[in-house]
Amino acid sequence: MNLSNTCTFIIPLRIDSHERQRNLNFVLGWLTQLKAKIIVLEADVQPKVDKSYFHKNIEYIFVKDSNPLFHRTHYINMLLKRADRKIASIWDTDVVTAYQQIGEAVQKVQAGCTLVYPYSGEFVMLSPEHSNELIKEGNLLFLEEQNLNPVFNRPFCGGAFFVNRQKYLALGGENEHFTGWGPEDVERLRRVQIMGHQVKWTEKGKAYHLYHPRNENSRFFDEETAIKTRKELVKVCSMNKEELSEYIKTFAV
């Protein structure tokens, strides 16, 4: 599969553990096979990413950022505007899906969807042992054979997603009121749906999340942030299309 003229992959990150760097190396190797441009943005006090695993299709950006909160939504918007393909895919450093699912997601965006998830809604959190095995094996076959249970009993909406870049930016892009880890994945889904745009998951196939420790940017930063972001989610989800259309005009993009 060659997505070089079709899609730009976007990975904003902050390295906070050995496992995070290990996962990034694996995910970059996985996505590089698609021959698409990959933009990696690291925002931190100083660079920590090991670039020795980078291929020629990877663009690296470092932004000096001393804020302990990793403002992921802000950096995604920055990269959405920088990308130069019709389709953009925002990818966590720790998520892997089958190539066939990626191809299906791209086709669904090309067919008119604004937002597509490259898995059927089933999202599997891998144990440290399964994560090590996946990195060792280099393919998903052994995980698919084990038929591991997803973490939720409802369709998941995070980890990786594809968007029609211009349509998504017209809907406000990422909601930068989500300043750190929180329910921004649900807000994104509901906002696109409320605005009447098509959202789909692939027909089948799981997403797998490689293990890493849950540090300060993998959970609510503090109680104040938790309350603020939950209120933002409820605010957006309670709006009708007309109200949300006006609210989107206040977004950063």
Short mmCIF file of C-alpha atoms in Angstrom, two decimals:
data_model
loop_
_atom_site.label_atom_id
_atom_site.label_comp_id
_atom_site.label_asym_id
_atom_site.label_seq_id
_atom_site.Cartn_x
_atom_site.Cartn_y
_atom_site.Cartn_z
CA MET A 1 0.00 0.00 0.00
CA ASN A 2 1.34 3.39 -1.02
CA LEU A 3 -0.34 6.37 0.64
CA SER A 4 2.33 8.92 -0.28
CA ASN A 5 -0.07 11.03 -2.36
CA THR A 6 -3.10 10.41 -0.18
CA CYS A 7 -2.45 10.82 3.53
CA THR A 8 -0.24 12.53 6.09
CA PHE A 9 0.24 10.82 9.44
CA ILE A 10 0.48 13.11 12.47
CA ILE A 11 2.04 12.08 15.78
CA PRO A 12 2.30 14.71 18.54
CA LEU A 13 4.10 13.41 21.59
CA ARG A 14 6.06 13.81 24.77
CA ILE A 15 8.44 11.04 25.79
CA ASP A 16 7.76 10.25 29.45
CA SER A 17 9.08 6.69 29.75
CA HIS A 18 11.34 4.11 28.15
CA GLU A 19 8.25 2.24 26.98
CA ARG A 20 6.91 5.31 25.20
CA GLN A 21 10.10 5.60 23.14
CA ARG A 22 10.05 1.86 22.42
CA ASN A 23 6.44 2.08 21.27
CA LEU A 24 7.17 5.09 19.07
CA ASN A 25 9.98 3.20 17.35
CA PHE A 26 7.68 0.29 16.62
CA VAL A 27 4.74 2.41 15.45
CA LEU A 28 6.95 4.51 13.17
CA GLY A 29 8.38 1.35 11.65
CA TRP A 30 4.85 0.06 11.15
CA LEU A 31 3.53 3.22 9.50
CA THR A 32 6.64 3.79 7.38
CA GLN A 33 5.66 0.77 5.28
CA LEU A 34 2.75 2.85 3.94
CA LYS A 35 5.23 5.28 2.32
CA ALA A 36 3.21 8.28 3.47
CA LYS A 37 4.70 11.37 5.05
CA ILE A 38 4.78 11.19 8.85
CA ILE A 39 5.11 14.33 10.95
CA VAL A 40 6.38 13.78 14.49
CA LEU A 41 6.08 16.77 16.82
CA GLU A 42 7.79 16.63 20.19
CA ALA A 43 6.85 19.30 22.74
CA ASP A 44 8.99 19.30 25.87
CA VAL A 45 11.63 21.18 27.81
CA GLN A 46 14.31 19.51 25.72
CA PRO A 47 14.36 16.89 22.94
CA LYS A 48 14.17 13.29 24.12
CA VAL A 49 13.11 11.41 21.00
CA ASP A 50 15.66 8.94 19.64
CA LYS A 51 15.71 9.81 15.93
CA SER A 52 18.02 6.96 14.93
CA TYR A 53 14.92 4.96 13.93
CA PHE A 54 13.58 7.68 11.63
CA HIS A 55 13.20 7.04 7.91
CA LYS A 56 13.37 9.63 5.14
CA ASN A 57 9.59 10.05 5.04
CA ILE A 58 9.52 11.31 8.65
CA GLU A 59 9.57 15.03 9.41
CA TYR A 60 10.55 15.91 12.98
CA ILE A 61 9.56 19.12 14.74
CA PHE A 62 10.63 20.13 18.23
CA VAL A 63 8.72 22.76 20.19
CA LYS A 64 10.16 23.97 23.49
CA ASP A 65 7.33 23.64 26.00
CA SER A 66 7.82 23.76 29.78
CA ASN A 67 4.13 23.33 30.60
CA PRO A 68 3.71 20.07 32.55
CA LEU A 69 0.38 19.63 30.74
CA PHE A 70 0.89 18.30 27.21
CA HIS A 71 -1.59 20.33 25.16
CA ARG A 72 -2.12 17.64 22.55
CA THR A 73 -5.15 19.22 20.88
CA HIS A 74 -3.18 22.41 20.20
CA TYR A 75 -0.34 20.54 18.55
CA ILE A 76 -2.70 18.39 16.48
CA ASN A 77 -4.26 21.57 15.07
CA MET A 78 -0.82 22.92 14.29
CA LEU A 79 0.01 19.78 12.33
CA LEU A 80 -3.37 19.56 10.60
CA LYS A 81 -2.67 22.97 9.10
CA ARG A 82 0.86 21.94 8.18
CA ALA A 83 -0.16 18.71 6.44
CA ASP A 84 -0.56 18.92 2.67
CA ARG A 85 -2.69 15.90 1.78
CA LYS A 86 -6.47 15.59 1.58
CA ILE A 87 -6.48 13.01 4.37
CA ALA A 88 -4.74 13.32 7.73
CA SER A 89 -4.40 10.55 10.28
CA ILE A 90 -3.76 11.40 13.90
CA TRP A 91 -1.95 8.58 15.63
CA ASP A 92 -1.00 7.84 19.22
CA THR A 93 2.57 6.70 19.82
CA ASP A 94 1.31 3.38 21.17
CA VAL A 95 -1.38 2.18 18.74
CA VAL A 96 -1.21 -0.42 15.98
CA THR A 97 -3.88 -1.60 13.54
CA ALA A 98 -3.74 -3.93 10.55
CA TYR A 99 -2.79 -2.42 7.19
CA GLN A 100 -6.03 -3.68 5.65
CA GLN A 101 -7.97 -1.63 8.20
CA ILE A 102 -5.91 1.46 7.40
CA GLY A 103 -6.69 0.99 3.71
CA GLU A 104 -10.40 0.64 4.45
CA ALA A 105 -10.37 3.79 6.59
CA VAL A 106 -8.72 5.77 3.79
CA GLN A 107 -11.31 4.50 1.30
CA LYS A 108 -14.15 5.58 3.59
CA VAL A 109 -12.75 9.12 3.84
CA GLN A 110 -12.33 9.21 0.07
CA ALA A 111 -15.97 8.11 -0.23
CA GLY A 112 -17.17 11.11 1.76
CA CYS A 113 -16.71 10.43 5.48
CA THR A 114 -15.27 13.23 7.59
CA LEU A 115 -14.03 11.01 10.44
CA VAL A 116 -13.08 7.32 10.29
CA TYR A 117 -11.54 5.00 12.86
CA PRO A 118 -9.23 2.27 11.47
CA TYR A 119 -10.78 -0.43 13.64
CA SER A 120 -14.26 -1.80 14.29
CA GLY A 121 -14.59 -0.06 17.65
CA GLU A 122 -12.76 -2.82 19.51
CA PHE A 123 -9.72 -1.41 21.31
CA VAL A 124 -7.40 -3.82 23.13
CA MET A 125 -5.03 -2.69 25.89
CA LEU A 126 -2.03 -5.00 25.71
CA SER A 127 -0.23 -6.32 28.77
CA PRO A 128 3.53 -5.75 29.09
CA GLU A 129 4.03 -9.37 28.00
CA HIS A 130 1.82 -9.08 24.92
CA SER A 131 3.48 -5.76 24.04
CA ASN A 132 6.93 -7.31 24.17
CA GLU A 133 5.74 -10.22 22.05
CA LEU A 134 4.23 -7.95 19.41
CA ILE A 135 7.44 -5.96 19.11
CA LYS A 136 9.43 -9.19 18.88
CA GLU A 137 7.14 -10.82 16.28
CA GLY A 138 6.61 -7.67 14.21
CA ASN A 139 3.10 -8.66 13.11
CA LEU A 140 -0.42 -8.92 14.51
CA LEU A 141 -1.11 -12.55 13.62
CA PHE A 142 -0.48 -14.01 17.08
CA LEU A 143 -2.70 -11.34 18.69
CA GLU A 144 -5.51 -11.96 16.22
CA GLU A 145 -5.31 -15.69 16.93
CA GLN A 146 -5.72 -15.06 20.67
CA ASN A 147 -8.86 -12.97 20.12
CA LEU A 148 -8.17 -10.71 23.10
CA ASN A 149 -11.11 -8.90 24.66
CA PRO A 150 -11.49 -5.15 24.06
CA VAL A 151 -11.27 -2.79 27.02
CA PHE A 152 -14.80 -1.40 26.55
CA ASN A 153 -18.17 -2.93 25.72
CA ARG A 154 -18.95 -0.05 23.39
CA PRO A 155 -17.25 1.29 20.26
CA PHE A 156 -14.03 3.09 21.22
CA CYS A 157 -13.16 6.40 19.55
CA GLY A 158 -9.52 7.16 20.33
CA GLY A 159 -5.98 6.03 19.62
CA ALA A 160 -6.00 6.61 15.87
CA PHE A 161 -8.37 8.26 13.43
CA PHE A 162 -8.51 9.55 9.87
CA VAL A 163 -10.12 12.80 8.77
CA ASN A 164 -10.86 14.70 5.63
CA ARG A 165 -8.50 17.48 6.60
CA GLN A 166 -10.39 20.46 5.19
CA LYS A 167 -13.78 19.23 6.40
CA TYR A 168 -12.45 18.60 9.88
CA LEU A 169 -10.75 21.98 10.11
CA ALA A 170 -14.04 23.57 9.00
CA LEU A 171 -15.64 21.87 12.00
CA GLY A 172 -13.11 23.53 14.29
CA GLY A 173 -10.36 20.91 14.19
CA GLU A 174 -9.40 19.83 17.69
CA ASN A 175 -11.13 21.53 20.62
CA GLU A 176 -8.25 23.25 22.41
CA HIS A 177 -10.31 23.70 25.56
CA PHE A 178 -9.07 20.18 26.26
CA THR A 179 -5.67 21.20 27.56
CA GLY A 180 -4.47 17.77 28.69
CA TRP A 181 -5.53 14.15 28.85
CA GLY A 182 -9.31 13.86 29.07
CA PRO A 183 -12.52 13.09 27.17
CA GLU A 184 -11.52 14.90 23.97
CA ASP A 185 -11.97 11.71 21.92
CA VAL A 186 -15.66 11.57 22.80
CA GLU A 187 -16.11 15.31 22.21
CA ARG A 188 -14.54 14.99 18.75
CA LEU A 189 -16.88 12.17 17.78
CA ARG A 190 -20.03 13.88 19.07
CA ARG A 191 -19.16 17.26 17.54
CA VAL A 192 -18.71 15.76 14.08
CA GLN A 193 -21.95 13.80 14.46
CA ILE A 194 -23.96 16.78 15.74
CA MET A 195 -22.75 18.81 12.75
CA GLY A 196 -24.24 16.17 10.46
CA HIS A 197 -21.02 14.74 9.05
CA GLN A 198 -20.39 11.06 8.39
CA VAL A 199 -18.46 9.06 10.99
CA LYS A 200 -17.55 5.41 10.51
CA TRP A 201 -15.46 2.59 11.92
CA THR A 202 -14.02 -0.20 9.78
CA GLU A 203 -16.20 -3.26 9.26
CA LYS A 204 -13.90 -5.46 11.33
CA GLY A 205 -10.52 -5.53 13.03
CA LYS A 206 -9.18 -4.36 16.37
CA ALA A 207 -6.76 -1.65 17.45
CA TYR A 208 -3.99 -2.66 19.84
CA HIS A 209 -2.47 -0.34 22.45
CA LEU A 210 1.08 -1.14 23.51
CA TYR A 211 1.79 -0.97 27.21
CA HIS A 212 3.37 2.06 28.87
CA PRO A 213 3.23 3.44 32.43
CA ARG A 214 0.38 5.86 33.11
CA ASN A 215 2.25 9.07 33.88
CA GLU A 216 0.90 12.60 34.28
CA ASN A 217 -0.11 13.00 30.63
CA SER A 218 -1.92 9.66 30.49
CA ARG A 219 -4.49 10.54 33.14
CA PHE A 220 -6.29 13.62 34.42
CA PHE A 221 -3.59 16.07 35.47
CA ASP A 222 -5.49 17.25 38.55
CA GLU A 223 -9.04 17.61 39.85
CA GLU A 224 -9.45 21.09 38.40
CA THR A 225 -8.52 19.90 34.90
CA ALA A 226 -10.80 16.87 35.23
CA ILE A 227 -13.79 19.02 36.15
CA LYS A 228 -13.07 21.61 33.46
CA THR A 229 -12.75 19.11 30.63
CA ARG A 230 -15.80 17.11 31.68
CA LYS A 231 -17.83 20.32 31.70
CA GLU A 232 -16.56 21.08 28.20
CA LEU A 233 -17.66 17.64 27.00
CA VAL A 234 -21.15 18.07 28.46
CA LYS A 235 -21.37 21.58 27.00
CA VAL A 236 -20.63 20.42 23.46
CA CYS A 237 -22.78 17.28 23.65
CA SER A 238 -25.80 19.29 24.84
CA MET A 239 -25.73 21.66 21.86
CA ASN A 240 -27.80 21.40 18.70
CA LYS A 241 -26.27 21.94 15.27
CA GLU A 242 -26.96 25.68 15.15
CA GLU A 243 -25.57 26.30 18.63
CA LEU A 244 -22.50 24.21 17.95
CA SER A 245 -21.89 25.94 14.63
CA GLU A 246 -21.70 29.28 16.45
CA TYR A 247 -19.50 27.85 19.20
CA ILE A 248 -17.05 26.41 16.67
CA LYS A 249 -16.45 29.94 15.38
CA THR A 250 -14.70 30.68 18.70
CA PHE A 251 -12.21 27.81 18.28
CA ALA A 252 -8.52 28.50 17.81
CA VAL A 253 -8.34 27.28 14.20
#
